[in-house]
Short mmCIF file of C-alpha atoms in Angstrom, two decimals:
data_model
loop_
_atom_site.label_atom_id
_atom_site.label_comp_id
_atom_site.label_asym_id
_atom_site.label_seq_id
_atom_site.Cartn_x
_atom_site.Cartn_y
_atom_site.Cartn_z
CA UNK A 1 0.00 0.00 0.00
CA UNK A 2 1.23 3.74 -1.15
CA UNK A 3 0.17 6.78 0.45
CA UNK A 4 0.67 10.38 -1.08
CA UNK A 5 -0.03 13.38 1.20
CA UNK A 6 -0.67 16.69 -0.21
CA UNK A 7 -0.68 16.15 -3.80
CA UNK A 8 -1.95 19.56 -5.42
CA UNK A 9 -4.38 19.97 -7.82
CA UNK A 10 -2.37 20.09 -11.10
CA UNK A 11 -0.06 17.03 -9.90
CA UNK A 12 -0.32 13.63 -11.36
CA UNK A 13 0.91 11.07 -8.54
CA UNK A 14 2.26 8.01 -10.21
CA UNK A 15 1.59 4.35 -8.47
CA UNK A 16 3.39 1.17 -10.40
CA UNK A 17 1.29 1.32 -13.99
CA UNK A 18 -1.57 3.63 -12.40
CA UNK A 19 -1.26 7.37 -13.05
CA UNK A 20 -4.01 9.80 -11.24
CA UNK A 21 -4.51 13.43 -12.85
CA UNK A 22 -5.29 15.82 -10.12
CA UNK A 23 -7.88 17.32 -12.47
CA UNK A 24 -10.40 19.88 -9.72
CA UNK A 25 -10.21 20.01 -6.26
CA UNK A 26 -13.46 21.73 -4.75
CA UNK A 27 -16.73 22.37 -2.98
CA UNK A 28 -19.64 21.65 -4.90
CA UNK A 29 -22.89 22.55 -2.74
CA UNK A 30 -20.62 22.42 0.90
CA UNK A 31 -19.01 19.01 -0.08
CA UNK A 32 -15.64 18.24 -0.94
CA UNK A 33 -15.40 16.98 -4.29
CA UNK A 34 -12.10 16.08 -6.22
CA UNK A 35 -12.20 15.01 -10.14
CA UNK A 36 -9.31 12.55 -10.61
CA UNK A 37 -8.23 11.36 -14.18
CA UNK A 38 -7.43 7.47 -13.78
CA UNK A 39 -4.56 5.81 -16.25
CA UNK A 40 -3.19 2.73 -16.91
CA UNK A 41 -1.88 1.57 -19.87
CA UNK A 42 -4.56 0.13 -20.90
CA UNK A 43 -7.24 2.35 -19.81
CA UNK A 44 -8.65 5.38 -19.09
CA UNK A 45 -11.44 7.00 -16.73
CA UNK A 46 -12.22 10.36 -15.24
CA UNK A 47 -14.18 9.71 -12.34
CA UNK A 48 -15.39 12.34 -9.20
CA UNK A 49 -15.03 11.25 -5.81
CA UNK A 50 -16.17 12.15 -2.34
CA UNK A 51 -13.79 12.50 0.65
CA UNK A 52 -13.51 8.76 1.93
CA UNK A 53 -14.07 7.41 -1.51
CA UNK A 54 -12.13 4.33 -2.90
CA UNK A 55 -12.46 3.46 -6.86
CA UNK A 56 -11.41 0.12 -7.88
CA UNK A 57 -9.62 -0.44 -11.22
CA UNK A 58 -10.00 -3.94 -12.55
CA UNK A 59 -6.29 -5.82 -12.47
CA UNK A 60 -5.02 -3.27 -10.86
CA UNK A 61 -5.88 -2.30 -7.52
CA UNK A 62 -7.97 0.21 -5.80
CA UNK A 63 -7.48 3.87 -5.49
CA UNK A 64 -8.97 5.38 -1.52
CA UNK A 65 -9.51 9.23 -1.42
CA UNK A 66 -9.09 9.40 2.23
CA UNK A 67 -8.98 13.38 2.91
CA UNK A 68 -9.53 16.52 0.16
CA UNK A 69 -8.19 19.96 1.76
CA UNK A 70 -10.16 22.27 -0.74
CA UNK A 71 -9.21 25.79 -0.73
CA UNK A 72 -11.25 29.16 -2.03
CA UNK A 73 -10.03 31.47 -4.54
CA UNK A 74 -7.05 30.93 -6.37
CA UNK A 75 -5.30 28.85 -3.95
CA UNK A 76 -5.26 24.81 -5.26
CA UNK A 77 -6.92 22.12 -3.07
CA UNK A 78 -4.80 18.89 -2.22
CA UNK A 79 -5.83 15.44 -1.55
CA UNK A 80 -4.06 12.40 0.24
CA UNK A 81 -4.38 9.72 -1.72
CA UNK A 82 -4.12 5.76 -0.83
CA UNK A 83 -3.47 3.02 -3.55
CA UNK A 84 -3.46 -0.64 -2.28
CA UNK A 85 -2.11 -2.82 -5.23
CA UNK A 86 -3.84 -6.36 -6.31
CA UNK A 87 -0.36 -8.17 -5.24
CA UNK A 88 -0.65 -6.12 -1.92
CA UNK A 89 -3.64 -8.39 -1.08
CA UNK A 90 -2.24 -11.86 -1.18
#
């Protein structure tokens, strides 16, 4: 299991084959909201996930959100990020 603490919005944390775009960062009606571009090389998603989240990509492993730090104005949110690899499991 990785962990990666404070990646800013903008930033594109890499774990083994999976690479996650920090796409948005933000409240969306009082919630914290972060839009994440998933890649591996063989696919693709953009997906929008809730503080506590986890998205599971097939083969792979699965991706946790486990805190979003969104900010106001022009200042770029961050989100601590959690991958636990298929292998890890075994």
């Amino acid at each position: 299991m990785t962990t990666v603490r404070n990646a800013r919005q903008g930033s594109q944390p890499t774990f083994g084959v999976l690479r996650v775009g920090i796409m948005r960062v933000g409240l969306v009606d009082g919630t914290p909201l972060a839009q994440l571009a998933l890649r591996t090389p063989s696919d693709e998603a953009v997906v929008v996930l809730d503080e506590g989240d986890a998205f599971e990509l097939d083969g792979v492993g699965t991706l946790h959100l486990d805190e979003i730090r969104a900010s106001e104005g022009t200042v770029r949110g961050e989100v601590t990020l959690r991958f636990e690899e298929v292998d890890d499991a075994d």
